[in-house]
XYZ file of C-alpha atoms in Angstrom:
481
model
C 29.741 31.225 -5.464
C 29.932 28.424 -3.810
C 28.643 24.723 -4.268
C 25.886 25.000 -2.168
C 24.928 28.410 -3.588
C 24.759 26.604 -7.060
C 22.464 23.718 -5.357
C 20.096 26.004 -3.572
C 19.989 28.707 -6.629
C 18.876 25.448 -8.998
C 16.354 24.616 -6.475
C 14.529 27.977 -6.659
C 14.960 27.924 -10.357
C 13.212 24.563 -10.794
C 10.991 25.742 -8.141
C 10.023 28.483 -10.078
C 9.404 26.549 -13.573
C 6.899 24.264 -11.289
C 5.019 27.099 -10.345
C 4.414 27.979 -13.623
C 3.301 25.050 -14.473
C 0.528 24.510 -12.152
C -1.732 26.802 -14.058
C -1.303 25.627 -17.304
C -2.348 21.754 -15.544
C -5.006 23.093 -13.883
C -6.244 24.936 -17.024
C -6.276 21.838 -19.540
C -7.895 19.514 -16.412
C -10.864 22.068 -16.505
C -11.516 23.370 -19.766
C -10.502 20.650 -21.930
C -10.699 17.306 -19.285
C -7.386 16.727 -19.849
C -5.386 14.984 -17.177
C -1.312 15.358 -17.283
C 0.678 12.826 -15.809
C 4.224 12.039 -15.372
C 5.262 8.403 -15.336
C 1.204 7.539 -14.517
C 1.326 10.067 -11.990
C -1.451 12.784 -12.120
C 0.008 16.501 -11.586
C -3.389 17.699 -11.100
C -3.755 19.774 -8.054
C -0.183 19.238 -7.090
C 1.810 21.836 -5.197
C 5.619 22.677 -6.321
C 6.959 20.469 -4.064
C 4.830 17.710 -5.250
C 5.830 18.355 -8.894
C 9.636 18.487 -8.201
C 9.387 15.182 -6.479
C 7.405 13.348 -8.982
C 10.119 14.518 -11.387
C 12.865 13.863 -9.204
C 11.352 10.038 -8.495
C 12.094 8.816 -12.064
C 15.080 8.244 -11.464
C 13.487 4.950 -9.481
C 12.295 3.802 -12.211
C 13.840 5.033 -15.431
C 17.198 5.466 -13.950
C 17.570 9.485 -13.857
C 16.207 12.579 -12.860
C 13.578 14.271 -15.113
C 14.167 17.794 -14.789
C 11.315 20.015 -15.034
C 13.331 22.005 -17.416
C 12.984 19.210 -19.534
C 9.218 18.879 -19.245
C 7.818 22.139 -19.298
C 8.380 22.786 -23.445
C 6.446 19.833 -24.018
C 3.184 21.167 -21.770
C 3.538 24.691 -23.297
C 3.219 22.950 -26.552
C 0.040 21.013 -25.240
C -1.849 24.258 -23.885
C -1.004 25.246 -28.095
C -3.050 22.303 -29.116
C -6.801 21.675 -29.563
C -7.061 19.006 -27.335
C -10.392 16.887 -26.482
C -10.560 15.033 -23.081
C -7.270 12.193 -23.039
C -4.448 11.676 -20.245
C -1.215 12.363 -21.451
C 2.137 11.508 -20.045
C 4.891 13.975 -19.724
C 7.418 11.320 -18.908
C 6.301 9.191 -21.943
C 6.580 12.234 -24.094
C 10.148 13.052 -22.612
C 11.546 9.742 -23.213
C 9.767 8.904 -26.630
C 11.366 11.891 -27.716
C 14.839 11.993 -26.489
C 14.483 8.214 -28.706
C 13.659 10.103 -31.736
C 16.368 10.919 -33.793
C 14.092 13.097 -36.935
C 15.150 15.901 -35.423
C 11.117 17.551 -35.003
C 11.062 20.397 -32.799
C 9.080 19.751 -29.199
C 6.276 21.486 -30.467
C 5.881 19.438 -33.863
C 6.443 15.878 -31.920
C 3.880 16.794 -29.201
C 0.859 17.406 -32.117
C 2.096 14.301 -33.727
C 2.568 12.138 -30.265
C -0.852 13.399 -29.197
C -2.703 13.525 -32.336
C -5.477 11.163 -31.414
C -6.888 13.591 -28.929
C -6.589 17.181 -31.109
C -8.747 18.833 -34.026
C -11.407 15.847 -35.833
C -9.599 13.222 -33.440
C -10.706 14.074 -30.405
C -13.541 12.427 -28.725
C -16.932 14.213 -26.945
C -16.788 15.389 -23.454
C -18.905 13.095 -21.624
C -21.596 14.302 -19.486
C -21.233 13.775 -15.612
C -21.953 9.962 -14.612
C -23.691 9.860 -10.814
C -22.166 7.650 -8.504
C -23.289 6.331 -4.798
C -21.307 4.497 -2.195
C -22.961 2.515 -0.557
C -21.631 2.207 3.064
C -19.082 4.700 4.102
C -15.683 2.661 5.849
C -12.393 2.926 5.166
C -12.468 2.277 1.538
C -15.396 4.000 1.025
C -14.371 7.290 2.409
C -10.940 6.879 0.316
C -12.790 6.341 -2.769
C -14.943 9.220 -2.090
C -11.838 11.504 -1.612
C -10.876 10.354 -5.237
C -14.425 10.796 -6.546
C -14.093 14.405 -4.660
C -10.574 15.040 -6.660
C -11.619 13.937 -10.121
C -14.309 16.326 -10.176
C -12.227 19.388 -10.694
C -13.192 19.008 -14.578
C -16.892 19.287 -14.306
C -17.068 15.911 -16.078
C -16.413 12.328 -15.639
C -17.923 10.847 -12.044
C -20.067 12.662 -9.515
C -20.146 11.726 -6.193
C -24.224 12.337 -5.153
C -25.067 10.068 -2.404
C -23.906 8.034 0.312
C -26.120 5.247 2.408
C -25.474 4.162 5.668
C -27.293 2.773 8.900
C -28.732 5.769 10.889
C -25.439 6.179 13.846
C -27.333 8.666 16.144
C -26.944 12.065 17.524
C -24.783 13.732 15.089
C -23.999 11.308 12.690
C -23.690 13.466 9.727
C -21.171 15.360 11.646
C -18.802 12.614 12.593
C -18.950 11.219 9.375
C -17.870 14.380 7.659
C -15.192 14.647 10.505
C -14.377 11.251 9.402
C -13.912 11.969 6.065
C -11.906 15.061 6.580
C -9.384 13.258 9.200
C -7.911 10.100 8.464
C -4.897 8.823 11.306
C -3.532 7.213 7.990
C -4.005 8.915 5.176
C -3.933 12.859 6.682
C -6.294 15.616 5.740
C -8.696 16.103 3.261
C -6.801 18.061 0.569
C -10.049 20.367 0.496
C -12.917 22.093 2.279
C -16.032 20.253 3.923
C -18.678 21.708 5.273
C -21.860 19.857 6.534
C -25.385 21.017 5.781
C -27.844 19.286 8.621
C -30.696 20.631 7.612
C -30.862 18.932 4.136
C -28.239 16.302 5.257
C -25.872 16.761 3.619
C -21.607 16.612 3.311
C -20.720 19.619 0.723
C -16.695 19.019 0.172
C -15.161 21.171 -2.241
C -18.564 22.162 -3.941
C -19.472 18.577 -4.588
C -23.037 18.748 -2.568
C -23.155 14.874 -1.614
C -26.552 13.622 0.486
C -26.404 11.185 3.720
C -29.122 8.393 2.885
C -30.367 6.602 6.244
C -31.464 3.012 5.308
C -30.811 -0.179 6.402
C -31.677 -2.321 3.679
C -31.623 -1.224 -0.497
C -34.972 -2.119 -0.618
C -35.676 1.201 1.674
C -34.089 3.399 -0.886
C -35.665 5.257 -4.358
C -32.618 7.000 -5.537
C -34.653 9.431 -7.943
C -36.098 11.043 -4.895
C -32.958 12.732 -4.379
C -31.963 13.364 -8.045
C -29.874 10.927 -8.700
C -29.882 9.080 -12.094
C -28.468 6.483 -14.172
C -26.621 5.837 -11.610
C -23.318 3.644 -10.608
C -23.408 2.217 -7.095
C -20.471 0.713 -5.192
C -20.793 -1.170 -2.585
C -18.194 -1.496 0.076
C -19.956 -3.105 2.808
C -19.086 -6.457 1.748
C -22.372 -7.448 2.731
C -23.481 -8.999 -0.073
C -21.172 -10.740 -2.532
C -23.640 -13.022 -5.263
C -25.025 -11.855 -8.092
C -28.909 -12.252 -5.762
C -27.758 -9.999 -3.198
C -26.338 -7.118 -5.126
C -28.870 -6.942 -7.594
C -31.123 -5.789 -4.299
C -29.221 -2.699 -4.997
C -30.564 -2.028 -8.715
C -33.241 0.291 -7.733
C -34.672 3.796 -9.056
C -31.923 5.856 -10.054
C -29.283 2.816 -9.641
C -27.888 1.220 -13.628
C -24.987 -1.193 -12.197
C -23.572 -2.538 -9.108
C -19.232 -2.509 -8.414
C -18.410 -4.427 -5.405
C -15.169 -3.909 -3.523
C -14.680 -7.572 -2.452
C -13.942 -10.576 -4.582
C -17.441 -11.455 -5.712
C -19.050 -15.259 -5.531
C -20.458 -17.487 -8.614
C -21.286 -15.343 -11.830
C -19.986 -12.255 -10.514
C -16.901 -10.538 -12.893
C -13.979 -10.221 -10.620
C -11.964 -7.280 -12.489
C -8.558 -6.048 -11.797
C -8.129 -2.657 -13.503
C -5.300 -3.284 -16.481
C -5.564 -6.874 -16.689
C -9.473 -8.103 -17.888
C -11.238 -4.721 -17.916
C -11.614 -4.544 -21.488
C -13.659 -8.326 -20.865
C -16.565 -6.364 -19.053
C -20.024 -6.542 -20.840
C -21.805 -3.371 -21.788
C -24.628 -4.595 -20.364
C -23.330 -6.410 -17.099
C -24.839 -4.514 -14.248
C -23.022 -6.142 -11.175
C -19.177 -6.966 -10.460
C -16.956 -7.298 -8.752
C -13.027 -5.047 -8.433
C -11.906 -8.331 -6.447
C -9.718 -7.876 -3.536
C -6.574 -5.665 -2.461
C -4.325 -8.353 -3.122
C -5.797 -10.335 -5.901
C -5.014 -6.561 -7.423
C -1.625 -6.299 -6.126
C -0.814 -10.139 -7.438
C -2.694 -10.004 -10.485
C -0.725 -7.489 -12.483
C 2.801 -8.756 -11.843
C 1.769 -12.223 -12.441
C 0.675 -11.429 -15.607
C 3.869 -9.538 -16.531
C 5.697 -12.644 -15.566
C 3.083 -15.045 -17.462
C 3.618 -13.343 -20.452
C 6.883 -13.229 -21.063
C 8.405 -15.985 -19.464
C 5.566 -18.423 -18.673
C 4.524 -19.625 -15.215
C 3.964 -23.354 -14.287
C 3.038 -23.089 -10.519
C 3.258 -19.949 -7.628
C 2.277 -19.770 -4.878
C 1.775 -16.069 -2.604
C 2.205 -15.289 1.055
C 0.843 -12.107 2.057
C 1.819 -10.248 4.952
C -1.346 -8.053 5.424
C -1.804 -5.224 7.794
C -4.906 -5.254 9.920
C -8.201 -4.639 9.174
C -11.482 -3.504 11.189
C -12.863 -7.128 10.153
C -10.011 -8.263 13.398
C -10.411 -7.170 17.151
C -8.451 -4.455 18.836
C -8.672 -6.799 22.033
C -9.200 -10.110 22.448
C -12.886 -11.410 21.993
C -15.120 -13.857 20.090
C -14.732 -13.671 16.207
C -16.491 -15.643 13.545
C -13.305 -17.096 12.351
C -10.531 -18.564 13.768
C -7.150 -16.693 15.147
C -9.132 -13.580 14.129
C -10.664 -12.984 17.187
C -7.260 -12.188 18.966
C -5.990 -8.572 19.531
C -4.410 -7.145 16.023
C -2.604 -4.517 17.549
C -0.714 -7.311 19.518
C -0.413 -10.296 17.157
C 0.733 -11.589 14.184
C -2.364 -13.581 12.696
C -2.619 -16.784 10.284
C -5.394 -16.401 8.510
C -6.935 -17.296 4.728
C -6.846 -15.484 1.496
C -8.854 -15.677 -1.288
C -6.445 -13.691 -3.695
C -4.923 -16.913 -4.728
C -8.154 -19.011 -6.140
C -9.253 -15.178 -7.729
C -6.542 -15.236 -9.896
C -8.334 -17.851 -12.103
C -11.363 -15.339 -12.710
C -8.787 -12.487 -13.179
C -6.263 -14.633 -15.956
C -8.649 -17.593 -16.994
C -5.733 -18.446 -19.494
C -2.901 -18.932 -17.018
C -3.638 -22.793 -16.021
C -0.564 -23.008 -13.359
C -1.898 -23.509 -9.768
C -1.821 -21.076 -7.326
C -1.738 -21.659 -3.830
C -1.831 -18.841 -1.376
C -2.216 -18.407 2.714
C -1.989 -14.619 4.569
C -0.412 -13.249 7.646
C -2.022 -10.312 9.447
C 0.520 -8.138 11.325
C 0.619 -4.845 13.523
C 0.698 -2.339 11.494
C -2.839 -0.025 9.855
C -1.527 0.139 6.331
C 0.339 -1.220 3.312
C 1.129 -4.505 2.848
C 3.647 -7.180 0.689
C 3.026 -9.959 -1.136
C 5.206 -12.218 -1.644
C 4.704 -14.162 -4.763
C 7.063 -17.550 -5.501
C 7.108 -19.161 -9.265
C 8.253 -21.993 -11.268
C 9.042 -20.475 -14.310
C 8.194 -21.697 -17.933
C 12.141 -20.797 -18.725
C 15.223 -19.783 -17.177
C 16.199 -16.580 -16.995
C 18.240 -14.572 -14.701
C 17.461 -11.576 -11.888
C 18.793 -8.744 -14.171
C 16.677 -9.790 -16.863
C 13.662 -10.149 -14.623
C 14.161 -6.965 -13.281
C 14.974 -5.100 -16.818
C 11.839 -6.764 -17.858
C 9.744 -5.685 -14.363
C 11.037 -1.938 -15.305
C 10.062 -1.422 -18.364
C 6.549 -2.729 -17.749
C 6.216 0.136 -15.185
C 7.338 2.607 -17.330
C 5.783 1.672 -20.742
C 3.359 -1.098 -20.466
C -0.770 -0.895 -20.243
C -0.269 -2.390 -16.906
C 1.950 0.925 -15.892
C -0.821 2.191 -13.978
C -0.959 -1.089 -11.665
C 2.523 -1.785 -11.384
C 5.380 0.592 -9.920
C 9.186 -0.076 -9.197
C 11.321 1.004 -6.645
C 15.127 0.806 -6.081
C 15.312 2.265 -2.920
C 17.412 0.128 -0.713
C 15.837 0.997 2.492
C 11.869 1.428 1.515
C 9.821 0.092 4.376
C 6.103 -0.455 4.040
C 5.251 3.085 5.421
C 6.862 4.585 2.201
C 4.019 3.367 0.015
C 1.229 5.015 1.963
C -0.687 6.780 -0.664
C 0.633 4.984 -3.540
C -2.081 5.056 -6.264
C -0.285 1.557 -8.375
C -1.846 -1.584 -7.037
C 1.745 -3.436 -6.983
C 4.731 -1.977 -6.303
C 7.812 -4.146 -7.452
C 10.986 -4.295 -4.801
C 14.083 -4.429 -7.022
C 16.065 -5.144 -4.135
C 14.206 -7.897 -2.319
C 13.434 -9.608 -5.889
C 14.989 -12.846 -6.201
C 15.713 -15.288 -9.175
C 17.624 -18.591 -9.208
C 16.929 -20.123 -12.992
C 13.427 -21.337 -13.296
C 12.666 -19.525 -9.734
C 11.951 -16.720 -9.359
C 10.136 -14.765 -5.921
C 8.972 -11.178 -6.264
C 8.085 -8.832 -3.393
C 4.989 -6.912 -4.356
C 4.222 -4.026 -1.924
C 0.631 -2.437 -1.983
C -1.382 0.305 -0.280
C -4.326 -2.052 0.862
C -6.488 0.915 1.052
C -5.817 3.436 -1.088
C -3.834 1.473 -4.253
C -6.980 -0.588 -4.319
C -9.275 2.588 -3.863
C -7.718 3.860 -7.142
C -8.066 0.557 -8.774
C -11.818 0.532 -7.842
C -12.281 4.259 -9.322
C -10.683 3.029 -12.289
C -13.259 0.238 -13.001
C -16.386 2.388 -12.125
C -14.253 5.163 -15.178
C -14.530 2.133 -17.500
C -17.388 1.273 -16.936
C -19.198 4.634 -16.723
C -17.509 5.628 -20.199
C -15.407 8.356 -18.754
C -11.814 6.600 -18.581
C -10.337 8.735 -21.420
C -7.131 7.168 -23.592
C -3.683 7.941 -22.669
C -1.017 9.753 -24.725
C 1.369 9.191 -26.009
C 0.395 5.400 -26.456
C 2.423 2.361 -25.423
C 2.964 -1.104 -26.824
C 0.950 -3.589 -25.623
């Protein structure tokens, strides 16, 4: 046999261990609520492919391959256990026990690594938690595809409504089309079919009605069943605490903005101050795409080394806020073609970072660059150090809070020496560290902090409204803080 023949043989083999996996995933996600993941990274609803990649990407980040060979015992022992609703990590349970040198069998370190979430331990189910968007643009049709997803269990969120202006002859048909195309982000992983006569968009059994208002005040939510309900807001419209409360209606509890919110609003990055959000605050605010993408890393850095001053340059793609031509804008620069130019502009992401990490007291200074591209963008983020240190150790540091941290769901790490910003196109980590790129001279060092501007911070957003809803379950096994 030759060489090849072995290579192509293992493929099917590994191939064939991912099939068999997808039912057992599927089967804990709807029957017990129980998400798998595998270095943060859902396997629900995942083809083969997908699964052999997601293994086969740990080697980015902790250095080799996880096999699927390797993985597999460990969810055959899960399916064994009573488990109540939780996420829990493959990867974590892979490496935690390759470290473990009591020599339990899989099965006996699963229960134990996962005991939290089996028999007495394991908390209620929670009953579904309604949700409306409120507007329906780019980030509001990507967090409705993730609403959509993350109702395979039954539980957790429920997409019910959607509001926007009345558009005209076959509005609810474009906006479903809309929805189920996206130039960036490819087809709806899904079915949607579109129900005019009681207007509404039905994708993948969620039944989701089209509202037609142009003001809150227009709208009583219980009217169309909806209840207790979260509303996010992704017009922008409104950003004070006076304008969003317009939106706590019938049928509406609290208000999440997707923009950095003004005065007394909570701006909350996912991972870094979510735990600081009253149970009774009704409005905030998930901040912006970069203030998430900054936020995390920053922290990482603040805490173990200090940080005395930064300052952030982001090189953003474009955004439907910009012209495709040339014409009169609000602000200035912006009203020159996007498509064509690279754009100076402001960002707020920089003075947000005091609502986000009220304890780091450095100053941080920040300006933006819009360029030609629809998607994903870097940040560049510059500090003064509180100590020397060198790159390796940054790096080593950077690594490991990817793989083991509570900010592991915000930050990611790549190695790849020739990732270019299309490569992070549907990457669900608000920050994505370049290894490469990253830079350290003693008390110096500059970090280049990729992000998904639309869907990264779609996922962050989801992630709040979870919290906040009571539905964002604890991982397994757990890390160190």
């Amino acid at each position: 046999m030759t060489l090849n023949d072995d290579s192509f043989t293992n493929w099917k083999n590994r191939e064939e261990i991912a099939e068999s996996m997808i039912p057992m995933i599927g089967k804990l996600h709807r029957e017990r609520d129980v998400t798998v993941l595998l270095h943060s990274r859902s396997l629900v609803n995942r083809s083969v492919v997908s699964i052999l990649k997601t293994h086969r990407f740990a080697r980015q980040i902790a250095g080799e391959e996880l096999s699927v060979t390797e993985t597999l015992p460990f969810l055959e022992a899960l399916t064994a256990l009573d488990l109540g609703p939780s996420q829990i990590d493959l990867g974590m349970l892979a490496a935690t026990y390759r470290a473990d040198d009591r020599g339990l069998s899989v099965a006996e370190f699963t229960a134990e690594a996962v005991a939290g979430a089996t028999g007495a331990n394991k908390i209620d189910r929670r009953e579904p938690r309604d949700v409306v968007l409120y507007g329906f643009g780019r980030i509001g049709r990507l967090v409705a595809r993730l609403l959509i997803e993350k109702s395979g269990s039954g539980n957790g969120l429920r997409l019910r409504a959607i509001v926007v202006r009345g558009g005209g002859e076959q509005d609810l048909v474009k906006r479903a089309s809309l929805l189920r195309r996206d130039s960036v982000h490819g087809q709806f992983q899904g079915t949607i079919t579109v129900d005019e006569a009681n207007n509404k968009i039905i994708a993948n059994g969620n039944e989701i009605t089209v509202i037609y208002a142009d003001d809150p005040s227009q709208v009583d939510y219980t009217q169309y069943g909806v209840r207790n309900a979260i509303l996010i807001d992704n017009t922008g419209k409104w950003r004070d605490r006076e304008g969003l409360s317009k939106h706590l209606r019938p049928g509406i509890d609290k208000v999440v903005l997707t923009a950095p919110g003004k005065g007394d609003v909570p701006n909350i990055v996912h991972g870094v101050n979510h735990d600081t959000i009253k149970p009774d605050e009704q409005i905030l605010s998930c901040a912006s795409c970069t203030t998430n993408a900054i936020v995390p890393p920053l922290k990482a850095m603040a805490d173990e080394y200090g940080v005395l001053r930064g300052h952030v340059e982001t090189v953003h793609s474009f955004t439907n806020d910009q012209n495709l031509l040339d014409n009169y804008h609000k602000a200035d620069r912006r009203g020159r073609s996007a498509p064509l130019n690279m754009v100076i502009t402001e960002t707020g992401a920089a003075s947000a970072v005091a609502k986000a990490l009220p304890d780091l007291k450095a100053p941080i200074t920040g300006s933006s660059i819009r360029v030609p591209v629809p998607d994903v963008s870097i940040a560049i983020l510059s500090l003064r150090l509180g100590r020397e240190t060198t790159r390796e150790e940054v790096l080593e540091h950077l690594r490991e809070v990817s793989l083991t941290s509570p900010l592991k769901r915000q930050i990611d790490f790549t190695t790849a020496p020739d990732a270019v910003s299309m490569d992070f196109i549907g990457s669900r980590h608000s920050s994505i560290i370049d290894a490469g790129a990253t830079k350290v001279d003693g008390d110096n060092a500059i970090l280049y902090l990729w992000y998904d501007n639309e869907f990264g911070y779609s996922c962050q957003v989801v992630r709040v409204v979870q919290h906040v809803s009571g539905v964002e379950y604890p991982t397994y096994p757990a890390t160190g803080v």
